[in-house]
Amino acid sequence: QQQVKQSPQSLIVQKGGIPIINCAYENTAFDYFPWYQQFPGKGPALLIAIRPDVSEKKEGRFTISFNKSAKQFSLHIMDSQPGDSATYFCAASGNYGQNFVFGPGTRLSVLP
Amino acid sequence: EAQVTQNPRYLITVTGKKLTVTCSQNMNHEYMSWYRQDPGLGLRQIYYSMNVEVTDKGDVPEGYKVSRKEKRNFPLILESPSPNQTSLYFCASRAPSGRVTDTQYFGPGTRLTVL
């Protein structure tokens, strides 16, 4: 099964809050799990990514948590800022990175 | 400046009129790919290319063609566009090492409307 499920569809938080976006997959052949950030009128840009040999990866205010047994992974944004307001996509790919499957996206709004 | 460029950025056409959306990258990337983005569906991969003259279908290839005659260019061809191909299209490329962990760079998008 190629599908990647993502929730919630939209999210509103206050500045300083910690939005959490969740994704789930079914294909156990997936070996690479990136998150992309997209601002209106722009193409997606890689934010952070993880491979299943680790359970957590942190880059600045962004953290991915990965649960291999549950086939779930999530993005946490610490101390969120209005500039983080964007659409976030999780994705998954096999080891050779030929075919990427994306989640439907989460529109995040961070209120000042 | 390293970038992926797409042309045109906006296109309105009519059903059945062949069109080509160009994609070019200046980063010497071997891997290139086309996606379409639709509300509630996220990005879906149309075609990808691991190198010159090597292309393969993604998840939604029906109604599209691609070619990869040179490393820098990867045009998307709609031989007979239909209204269900109205969408936002993105081209992307990835570093020459081909590692899945290399960053995939996206172009600015082409908004296509088929009447």
Short mmCIF file of C-alpha atoms in Angstrom, two decimals:
data_model
loop_
_atom_site.label_atom_id
_atom_site.label_comp_id
_atom_site.label_asym_id
_atom_site.label_seq_id
_atom_site.Cartn_x
_atom_site.Cartn_y
_atom_site.Cartn_z
CA GLN A 1 0.00 0.00 0.00
CA GLN A 2 1.55 3.29 -1.12
CA GLN A 3 -0.60 5.70 0.89
CA VAL A 4 0.70 8.04 3.59
CA LYS A 5 -1.97 9.38 5.93
CA GLN A 6 -1.55 12.77 7.62
CA SER A 7 -3.48 14.60 10.33
CA PRO A 8 -4.76 17.08 11.20
CA GLN A 9 -5.78 18.75 7.96
CA SER A 10 -5.40 22.18 9.58
CA LEU A 11 -4.02 23.47 12.84
CA ILE A 12 -4.12 26.79 14.62
CA VAL A 13 -1.83 27.54 17.56
CA GLN A 14 -0.73 30.59 19.48
CA LYS A 15 2.82 31.87 19.22
CA GLY A 16 5.06 29.78 21.45
CA GLY A 17 2.81 26.73 21.22
CA ILE A 18 3.96 23.28 20.07
CA PRO A 19 2.01 22.11 17.03
CA ILE A 20 2.21 18.38 16.34
CA ILE A 21 1.50 16.84 12.95
CA ASN A 22 1.09 13.10 12.63
CA CYS A 23 1.66 10.73 9.74
CA ALA A 24 1.17 7.01 9.25
CA TYR A 25 2.25 4.63 6.52
CA GLU A 26 1.64 1.01 5.63
CA ASN A 27 4.42 0.03 3.25
CA THR A 28 7.24 -1.47 5.30
CA ALA A 29 9.60 -0.97 2.36
CA PHE A 30 9.64 2.77 3.03
CA ASP A 31 13.05 3.72 4.35
CA TYR A 32 13.21 7.50 4.33
CA PHE A 33 10.73 9.94 5.83
CA PRO A 34 11.14 13.65 5.01
CA TRP A 35 9.00 16.61 5.99
CA TYR A 36 8.49 19.50 3.60
CA GLN A 37 7.39 23.06 4.30
CA GLN A 38 5.51 25.03 1.66
CA PHE A 39 4.70 28.72 1.71
CA PRO A 40 1.95 30.13 -0.54
CA GLY A 41 3.10 30.51 -4.12
CA LYS A 42 6.28 28.52 -3.54
CA GLY A 43 7.44 24.98 -4.09
CA PRO A 44 7.90 22.64 -1.11
CA ALA A 45 11.26 22.82 0.65
CA LEU A 46 12.88 20.07 2.68
CA LEU A 47 12.60 20.82 6.40
CA ILE A 48 13.90 17.73 8.18
CA ALA A 49 14.08 14.00 7.48
CA ILE A 50 14.58 10.75 9.34
CA ARG A 51 15.46 7.15 8.61
CA PRO A 52 13.91 4.28 10.60
CA ASP A 53 17.11 3.35 12.43
CA VAL A 54 16.56 6.24 14.88
CA SER A 55 13.49 7.15 16.93
CA GLU A 56 14.01 10.90 17.04
CA LYS A 57 15.80 13.62 15.12
CA LYS A 58 16.03 17.27 16.07
CA GLU A 59 17.09 20.24 13.97
CA GLY A 60 16.66 23.59 15.64
CA ARG A 61 13.03 23.96 16.70
CA PHE A 62 11.87 21.05 14.55
CA THR A 63 11.78 17.45 15.84
CA ILE A 64 10.70 14.24 14.15
CA SER A 65 9.55 11.37 16.33
CA PHE A 66 9.50 7.96 14.65
CA ASN A 67 7.75 4.79 15.82
CA LYS A 68 8.75 1.96 13.52
CA SER A 69 6.54 -0.70 15.10
CA ALA A 70 3.46 1.50 14.81
CA LYS A 71 4.52 2.78 11.37
CA GLN A 72 3.95 6.34 12.49
CA PHE A 73 6.01 9.49 12.58
CA SER A 74 5.30 13.01 13.68
CA LEU A 75 6.64 16.55 13.42
CA HIS A 76 6.87 18.78 16.49
CA ILE A 77 7.59 22.50 16.20
CA MET A 78 8.92 23.96 19.43
CA ASP A 79 8.28 27.61 20.31
CA SER A 80 6.28 28.13 17.12
CA GLN A 81 6.41 31.53 15.44
CA PRO A 82 4.06 33.32 13.02
CA GLY A 83 6.73 32.78 10.35
CA ASP A 84 6.15 29.02 10.69
CA SER A 85 2.66 29.46 9.22
CA ALA A 86 2.74 27.25 6.13
CA THR A 87 1.56 23.93 4.77
CA TYR A 88 3.53 20.91 5.96
CA PHE A 89 3.78 17.64 4.06
CA CYS A 90 5.14 14.37 5.32
CA ALA A 91 6.49 11.95 2.74
CA ALA A 92 7.99 8.50 2.44
CA SER A 93 10.31 6.79 0.02
CA GLY A 94 12.10 3.52 -0.47
CA ASN A 95 15.82 3.17 0.03
CA TYR A 96 16.72 4.14 -3.52
CA GLY A 97 14.54 7.25 -3.44
CA GLN A 98 12.93 6.67 -6.78
CA ASN A 99 9.29 7.01 -5.85
CA PHE A 100 8.12 9.53 -3.24
CA VAL A 101 4.68 9.33 -1.65
CA PHE A 102 3.34 12.44 0.08
CA GLY A 103 0.68 12.95 2.72
CA PRO A 104 -2.21 15.32 1.93
CA GLY A 105 -0.70 18.19 3.93
CA THR A 106 -1.44 20.17 7.09
CA ARG A 107 -2.08 23.89 6.97
CA LEU A 108 -0.56 25.45 10.08
CA SER A 109 -1.43 28.94 11.31
CA VAL A 110 0.56 30.42 14.19
CA LEU A 111 -1.22 33.40 15.70
CA PRO A 112 0.86 36.31 17.04
CA GLU B 1 22.20 30.62 -8.13
CA ALA B 2 21.24 26.95 -7.81
CA GLN B 3 17.67 26.52 -8.88
CA VAL B 4 14.95 24.57 -10.64
CA THR B 5 13.03 26.65 -13.16
CA GLN B 6 9.68 25.91 -14.75
CA ASN B 7 7.90 27.56 -17.65
CA PRO B 8 5.30 28.74 -18.01
CA ARG B 9 4.26 29.62 -14.45
CA TYR B 10 0.61 29.97 -15.42
CA LEU B 11 -1.21 28.41 -18.36
CA ILE B 12 -4.84 28.35 -19.42
CA THR B 13 -5.63 26.06 -22.33
CA VAL B 14 -8.50 24.13 -23.88
CA THR B 15 -9.25 20.43 -23.94
CA GLY B 16 -7.18 18.52 -26.48
CA LYS B 17 -4.58 21.17 -27.26
CA LYS B 18 -1.12 19.68 -26.77
CA LEU B 19 1.14 21.50 -24.36
CA THR B 20 4.58 21.20 -22.83
CA VAL B 21 5.75 22.45 -19.46
CA THR B 22 9.50 22.84 -19.33
CA CYS B 23 11.74 22.13 -16.35
CA SER B 24 15.40 22.91 -16.10
CA GLN B 25 17.95 22.61 -13.29
CA ASN B 26 21.46 24.05 -13.09
CA MET B 27 22.79 21.80 -10.31
CA ASN B 28 23.96 18.84 -12.43
CA HIS B 29 21.38 16.63 -10.71
CA GLU B 30 20.78 13.16 -12.09
CA TYR B 31 17.36 12.61 -10.51
CA MET B 32 14.39 14.67 -11.68
CA SER B 33 10.68 14.26 -11.05
CA TRP B 34 7.27 15.73 -11.78
CA TYR B 35 4.44 16.07 -9.25
CA ARG B 36 0.94 17.42 -9.32
CA GLN B 37 -0.59 19.07 -6.26
CA ASP B 38 -4.34 19.02 -5.67
CA PRO B 39 -6.26 20.21 -2.60
CA GLY B 40 -6.67 17.45 -0.04
CA LEU B 41 -4.45 15.07 -2.00
CA GLY B 42 -1.03 16.55 -1.41
CA LEU B 43 1.64 15.97 -4.04
CA ARG B 44 1.40 12.94 -6.28
CA GLN B 45 4.31 11.80 -8.39
CA ILE B 46 3.67 11.66 -12.14
CA TYR B 47 7.01 10.54 -13.59
CA TYR B 48 10.60 10.46 -12.47
CA SER B 49 13.99 10.06 -14.11
CA MET B 50 17.08 8.61 -12.49
CA ASN B 51 19.33 9.76 -15.34
CA VAL B 52 19.43 10.74 -19.00
CA GLU B 53 17.24 8.46 -21.12
CA VAL B 54 15.95 6.69 -17.98
CA THR B 55 12.36 7.49 -17.01
CA ASP B 56 9.70 5.65 -15.05
CA LYS B 57 6.10 6.06 -14.01
CA GLY B 58 5.09 7.47 -10.66
CA ASP B 59 1.68 7.05 -9.09
CA VAL B 60 -0.42 9.08 -11.57
CA PRO B 61 1.21 8.84 -15.05
CA GLU B 62 -1.98 8.55 -17.15
CA GLY B 63 -2.31 11.36 -19.69
CA TYR B 64 1.30 12.54 -19.33
CA LYS B 65 4.56 11.96 -21.15
CA VAL B 66 8.11 12.92 -20.29
CA SER B 67 11.50 12.81 -21.94
CA ARG B 68 15.04 13.13 -20.61
CA LYS B 69 17.42 13.80 -23.47
CA GLU B 70 19.78 15.99 -21.45
CA LYS B 71 20.63 15.97 -17.78
CA ARG B 72 19.41 19.50 -17.10
CA ASN B 73 15.98 19.33 -18.78
CA PHE B 74 12.90 17.23 -18.02
CA PRO B 75 9.83 18.47 -19.92
CA LEU B 76 6.30 17.34 -19.07
CA ILE B 77 4.07 16.78 -22.10
CA LEU B 78 0.28 16.65 -22.14
CA GLU B 79 -0.66 15.28 -25.56
CA SER B 80 -4.41 15.84 -25.16
CA PRO B 81 -5.14 17.76 -21.95
CA SER B 82 -8.44 17.21 -20.17
CA PRO B 83 -10.13 19.26 -17.41
CA ASN B 84 -9.12 16.68 -14.77
CA GLN B 85 -5.50 17.66 -15.42
CA THR B 86 -6.18 21.13 -14.07
CA SER B 87 -3.70 21.29 -11.22
CA LEU B 88 -0.54 22.82 -9.79
CA TYR B 89 2.55 21.09 -11.17
CA PHE B 90 5.99 20.94 -9.59
CA CYS B 91 9.27 19.77 -11.01
CA ALA B 92 12.00 18.61 -8.63
CA SER B 93 15.61 17.48 -8.81
CA ARG B 94 18.07 15.77 -6.49
CA ALA B 95 21.83 15.66 -6.10
CA PRO B 96 24.00 13.61 -8.47
CA SER B 97 24.97 11.10 -5.82
CA GLY B 98 21.48 9.67 -6.08
CA ARG B 99 21.21 9.01 -2.36
CA VAL B 100 17.66 9.17 -1.15
CA THR B 101 18.82 11.34 1.73
CA ASP B 102 20.02 14.09 -0.58
CA THR B 103 17.82 17.15 -0.64
CA GLN B 104 15.14 17.24 -3.32
CA TYR B 105 14.77 20.77 -4.70
CA PHE B 106 11.42 21.91 -6.07
CA GLY B 107 10.69 24.44 -8.76
CA PRO B 108 8.23 27.33 -8.24
CA GLY B 109 5.27 25.49 -9.77
CA THR B 110 3.11 25.79 -12.89
CA ARG B 111 -0.57 26.41 -12.45
CA LEU B 112 -2.44 24.76 -15.33
CA THR B 113 -6.11 25.25 -16.12
CA VAL B 114 -7.72 23.11 -18.82
CA LEU B 115 -11.10 24.40 -19.99
#
